[in-house]
Tab-separated table of C-alpha atoms and ligand atoms in Angstrom:
chain	number	residue	atom	x	y	z
Q	21	MET	CA	2.034	16.528	18.835
Q	22	SER	CA	-0.804	14.464	20.286
Q	23	THR	CA	-1.370	14.208	24.076
Q	24	THR	CA	-4.328	11.820	24.123
Q	25	SER	CA	-4.623	9.314	26.684
Q	26	ILE	CA	-6.324	5.774	26.397
Q	27	GLU	CA	-9.290	7.429	28.089
Q	28	ASP	CA	-9.593	9.713	25.383
Q	29	LEU	CA	-9.630	7.254	22.791
Q	30	PHE	CA	-12.912	5.887	24.404
Q	31	VAL	CA	-14.369	9.486	24.381
Q	32	HIS	CA	-13.509	10.228	20.816
Q	33	ASN	CA	-15.050	7.057	19.885
Q	34	ARG	CA	-18.301	7.780	21.481
Q	35	GLU	CA	-18.310	11.278	20.119
Q	36	TRP	CA	-17.599	9.589	16.432
Q	37	ALA	CA	-20.175	7.034	16.660
Q	38	ALA	CA	-22.636	9.487	17.883
Q	39	GLN	CA	-21.820	12.016	15.224
Q	40	VAL	CA	-21.956	9.456	12.237
Q	41	GLU	CA	-25.434	8.191	13.551
Q	42	ARG	CA	-26.733	11.722	13.849
Q	43	GLU	CA	-25.599	12.761	10.386
Q	44	ARG	CA	-26.481	9.387	8.631
Q	45	PRO	CA	-28.941	7.607	10.574
Q	46	GLY	CA	-28.801	3.644	10.016
Q	47	PHE	CA	-25.086	3.883	8.833
Q	48	PHE	CA	-23.696	1.185	11.103
Q	49	THR	CA	-26.708	-1.061	10.834
Q	50	GLY	CA	-26.345	-0.950	7.052
Q	51	LEU	CA	-22.807	-1.994	7.226
Q	52	MET	CA	-23.717	-4.871	9.477
Q	53	ALA	CA	-25.619	-6.521	6.614
Q	54	GLN	CA	-22.416	-6.937	4.341
Q	55	GLN	CA	-19.125	-5.346	3.502
Q	56	LYS	CA	-18.903	-4.751	-0.239
Q	57	PRO	CA	-15.556	-2.721	-0.708
Q	58	LYS	CA	-14.416	-1.965	-4.218
Q	59	TYR	CA	-10.818	-1.375	-3.007
Q	60	MET	CA	-8.118	-3.352	-1.242
Q	61	TRP	CA	-5.150	-1.353	-0.300
Q	62	ILE	CA	-1.712	-2.607	0.795
Q	63	GLY	CA	0.129	-0.081	2.567
Q	64	CYS	CA	2.999	0.417	5.108
Q	65	SER	CA	2.125	0.368	8.967
Q	66	ASP	CA	3.460	3.841	9.301
Q	67	SER	CA	1.038	5.984	11.513
Q	68	ARG	CA	1.138	8.905	8.814
Q	69	VAL	CA	-0.201	6.945	6.301
Q	70	PRO	CA	-3.917	5.993	7.021
Q	71	ALA	CA	-5.717	4.368	4.061
Q	72	ASN	CA	-9.144	5.659	4.536
Q	73	GLN	CA	-8.404	9.338	5.326
Q	74	ILE	CA	-5.847	9.692	2.577
Q	75	SER	CA	-8.092	8.245	-0.011
Q	76	GLY	CA	-11.378	9.792	1.447
Q	77	LEU	CA	-13.044	6.239	1.858
Q	78	GLU	CA	-15.456	5.364	4.497
Q	79	PRO	CA	-15.756	2.465	6.692
Q	80	GLY	CA	-16.823	-0.490	4.324
Q	81	GLU	CA	-15.122	0.973	1.192
Q	82	VAL	CA	-11.552	-0.352	1.439
Q	83	PHE	CA	-9.949	-3.676	2.638
Q	84	VAL	CA	-6.560	-2.912	4.259
Q	85	HIS	CA	-3.517	-4.869	4.869
Q	86	ARG	CA	-0.353	-3.110	6.332
Q	87	ASN	CA	2.920	-4.187	7.166
Q	88	VAL	CA	6.401	-2.558	7.490
Q	89	ALA	CA	7.449	-1.081	4.230
Q	90	ASN	CA	4.384	-2.447	2.413
Q	91	VAL	CA	5.863	-5.816	1.395
Q	92	VAL	CA	4.299	-8.552	-0.436
Q	93	VAL	CA	6.283	-12.057	-0.062
Q	94	PRO	CA	4.902	-14.771	-1.861
Q	95	SER	CA	4.943	-17.177	1.366
Q	96	ASP	CA	3.425	-14.696	3.717
Q	97	LEU	CA	0.201	-16.476	4.709
Q	98	ASN	CA	-0.985	-13.364	6.298
Q	99	CYS	CA	-0.835	-10.971	3.403
Q	100	LEU	CA	-1.781	-13.781	0.823
Q	101	SER	CA	-4.979	-14.584	2.852
Q	102	THR	CA	-5.977	-11.044	2.847
Q	103	ILE	CA	-5.676	-10.924	-0.778
Q	104	GLN	CA	-7.363	-13.939	-1.421
Q	105	TYR	CA	-10.383	-12.893	0.492
Q	106	SER	CA	-10.635	-9.815	-0.855
Q	107	VAL	CA	-10.434	-10.964	-4.633
Q	108	ASP	CA	-12.203	-14.278	-4.237
Q	109	HIS	CA	-15.141	-13.443	-1.877
Q	110	LEU	CA	-15.268	-9.558	-1.469
Q	111	LYS	CA	-14.610	-9.310	-5.407
Q	112	VAL	CA	-12.706	-6.162	-5.026
Q	113	GLU	CA	-12.322	-4.430	-8.548
Q	114	HIS	CA	-9.066	-2.384	-7.716
Q	115	LEU	CA	-5.793	-3.434	-5.546
Q	116	MET	CA	-3.372	-0.710	-4.757
Q	117	VAL	CA	0.123	-1.269	-3.350
Q	118	VAL	CA	0.898	2.085	-1.709
Q	119	GLY	CA	4.391	3.124	-0.721
Q	120	HIS	CA	5.368	6.389	0.968
Q	121	TYR	CA	8.247	8.631	0.634
Q	122	GLY	CA	10.114	8.885	3.821
Q	123	CYS	CA	9.670	5.261	4.656
Q	124	GLY	CA	11.802	4.191	7.585
Q	125	GLY	CA	11.753	0.641	6.504
Q	126	VAL	CA	12.825	1.423	2.917
Q	127	LEU	CA	15.507	3.621	4.316
Q	128	ALA	CA	16.719	0.665	6.532
Q	129	ALA	CA	16.945	-1.432	3.471
Q	130	LEU	CA	18.614	1.085	1.429
Q	131	GLU	CA	21.360	2.064	4.059
Q	132	GLY	CA	21.831	-1.307	5.725
Q	133	LEU	CA	20.553	-0.010	9.311
Q	134	ARG	CA	20.376	-2.605	11.875
Q	135	LEU	CA	17.276	-2.195	13.793
Q	136	GLY	CA	16.423	-5.660	14.979
Q	137	LEU	CA	14.072	-8.578	13.932
Q	138	VAL	CA	12.630	-6.181	11.440
Q	139	ASP	CA	15.764	-6.512	9.163
Q	140	ASN	CA	14.897	-9.848	8.401
Q	141	TRP	CA	11.408	-8.412	7.110
Q	142	THR	CA	13.101	-5.425	5.123
Q	143	ARG	CA	15.659	-7.933	3.535
Q	144	HIS	CA	12.840	-7.891	0.878
Q	145	VAL	CA	13.326	-4.308	0.097
Q	146	ARG	CA	17.195	-4.913	0.082
Q	147	ASP	CA	16.087	-7.292	-2.978
Q	148	VAL	CA	14.493	-4.545	-4.483
Q	149	ARG	CA	17.531	-2.234	-3.928
Q	150	ASP	CA	19.961	-4.697	-5.149
Q	151	LYS	CA	17.902	-5.477	-8.278
Q	152	HIS	CA	17.768	-1.853	-9.020
Q	153	ILE	CA	21.164	-0.706	-7.830
Q	154	LYS	CA	22.652	0.764	-11.136
Q	155	LEU	CA	19.268	2.849	-11.370
Q	156	LEU	CA	19.717	4.119	-7.749
Q	157	GLU	CA	23.462	4.756	-8.241
Q	158	SER	CA	22.761	6.920	-11.285
Q	159	LEU	CA	20.765	9.280	-9.190
Q	160	SER	CA	21.937	11.950	-7.089
Q	161	PRO	CA	22.188	10.290	-3.468
Q	162	GLN	CA	19.492	12.692	-2.139
Q	163	TRP	CA	16.768	10.893	-4.272
Q	164	ARG	CA	17.748	7.427	-3.609
Q	165	HIS	CA	15.560	7.012	-0.588
Q	166	ASP	CA	12.470	8.371	-2.670
Q	167	ALA	CA	13.283	6.327	-5.695
Q	168	LEU	CA	13.552	2.996	-3.534
Q	169	CYS	CA	10.210	3.752	-2.123
Q	170	GLU	CA	8.680	4.020	-5.517
Q	171	LEU	CA	10.726	0.816	-6.718
Q	172	ASN	CA	9.585	-0.979	-3.794
Q	173	ALA	CA	5.885	-0.262	-4.603
Q	174	ILE	CA	6.305	-1.167	-8.101
Q	175	GLU	CA	8.112	-4.626	-7.315
Q	176	GLN	CA	5.572	-5.563	-4.755
Q	177	VAL	CA	2.731	-5.063	-7.438
Q	178	VAL	CA	4.583	-7.620	-9.385
Q	179	ASN	CA	4.538	-10.027	-6.483
Q	180	VAL	CA	0.726	-9.494	-6.255
Q	181	ALA	CA	0.294	-10.056	-9.973
Q	182	GLN	CA	2.295	-13.293	-10.002
Q	183	SER	CA	0.276	-14.555	-6.821
Q	184	THR	CA	-1.752	-17.690	-7.756
Q	185	VAL	CA	-4.770	-15.794	-6.620
Q	186	LEU	CA	-4.459	-12.983	-9.123
Q	187	GLN	CA	-3.490	-15.477	-11.664
Q	188	ASP	CA	-6.530	-17.544	-11.202
Q	189	ALA	CA	-8.980	-14.601	-10.823
Q	190	TRP	CA	-7.832	-13.164	-14.267
Q	191	ALA	CA	-7.813	-16.736	-15.937
Q	192	ARG	CA	-11.285	-17.040	-14.998
Q	193	GLY	CA	-12.280	-13.587	-16.368
Q	194	GLN	CA	-12.564	-11.558	-13.145
Q	195	LYS	CA	-12.030	-8.118	-13.460
Q	196	ILE	CA	-9.434	-6.768	-10.945
Q	197	THR	CA	-6.686	-4.103	-11.775
Q	198	LEU	CA	-3.735	-3.757	-9.874
Q	199	HIS	CA	-1.905	-0.132	-9.100
Q	200	GLY	CA	1.443	1.077	-7.829
Q	201	TRP	CA	1.195	4.294	-6.016
Q	202	CYS	CA	3.305	6.421	-3.682
Q	203	TYR	CA	2.263	8.770	-0.701
Q	204	SER	CA	4.035	11.771	0.357
Q	205	ILE	CA	3.891	12.609	4.107
Q	206	LYS	CA	5.451	15.967	3.039
Q	207	ASN	CA	2.301	17.242	1.283
Q	208	GLY	CA	-0.535	14.635	1.600
Q	209	LEU	CA	-0.559	13.912	-2.198
Q	210	ILE	CA	-0.335	10.261	-4.001
Q	211	THR	CA	1.706	9.899	-6.927
Q	212	ASN	CA	0.668	7.328	-9.490
Q	213	LEU	CA	3.604	5.359	-10.451
Q	214	GLU	CA	1.752	4.108	-13.568
Q	215	MET	CA	2.351	0.425	-12.579
Q	216	THR	CA	-1.277	-0.203	-13.508
Q	217	ILE	CA	-1.964	-4.105	-14.381
Q	218	PRO	CA	-5.333	-4.856	-15.666
Q	219	GLY	CA	-4.958	-8.656	-16.272
Q	220	ILE	CA	-2.734	-11.479	-17.074
Q	221	GLY	CA	-0.680	-10.060	-19.906
Q	222	GLY	CA	1.750	-7.043	-20.261
Q	223	LEU	CA	3.195	-7.160	-16.977
Q	224	GLY	CA	6.783	-6.915	-18.340
Q	225	GLU	CA	6.237	-3.912	-20.416
Q	226	VAL	CA	4.254	-1.972	-17.808
Q	227	HIS	CA	6.799	-2.817	-15.198
Q	228	ALA	CA	9.934	-1.762	-17.561
Q	229	ALA	CA	7.935	1.823	-18.168
Q	230	ALA	CA	7.346	2.194	-14.544
Q	231	VAL	CA	10.872	1.663	-13.657
Q	232	ASP	CA	11.934	4.179	-16.331
Q	233	LYS	CA	9.660	6.850	-14.837
Q	234	VAL	CA	11.435	6.435	-11.736
Q	235	ALA	CA	14.734	7.474	-13.215
Q	236	GLN	CA	12.864	10.291	-15.152
Q	237	ARG	CA	10.684	11.582	-12.299
Q	238	LYS	CA	11.124	15.334	-11.194
Q	239	ARG	CA	11.801	15.623	-7.528
Q	240	ASP	CA	11.857	18.607	-5.174
E	6	CO	CO1	7.070	3.107	5.893
């Protein structure tokens, strides 16, 4: 486990900045001119799920919003503002909602644990659990947590797709594709949940197929 102190972080930072500049002179001044990321990532705040490292993306390549259990609530001004800015101004081409197996927020929602104020936030994940309760109960208890992590990412993609930001972008012909993924902290791999939405139509069909695959997915 890490035993870093606050001072160490500044040491690391100076070493990193010097190394980047040594290996790629002008990297930082190049980024100063503009950010033009192709991707937006909505993920969990969990410290084990760092967007850039997992996907091999560098500073300037991914616009990130993270919160507990990667929830997209239609009235959350914070999340919607990040989506709107990345879609309307940065013109990202892909937006992925990335859940992760072993998510504590999802487990709290699944089991009704009381953790404090955050319970009100994970209430949104409880809604996902309640919506898919038949599917979850059809699975062996040991797989329900993983399955709800996947279902939650799938349902949050629906919330992004139905936002006015995406509806307006697609209506004006902007090319942006939504994705639902789930990351494993056990082996570092991302599972594509096949919740891929390239435009305004077909959401219901893609959603139904992705939910079916949650029930069928082989787990070990
Ligand atoms: Co989490």
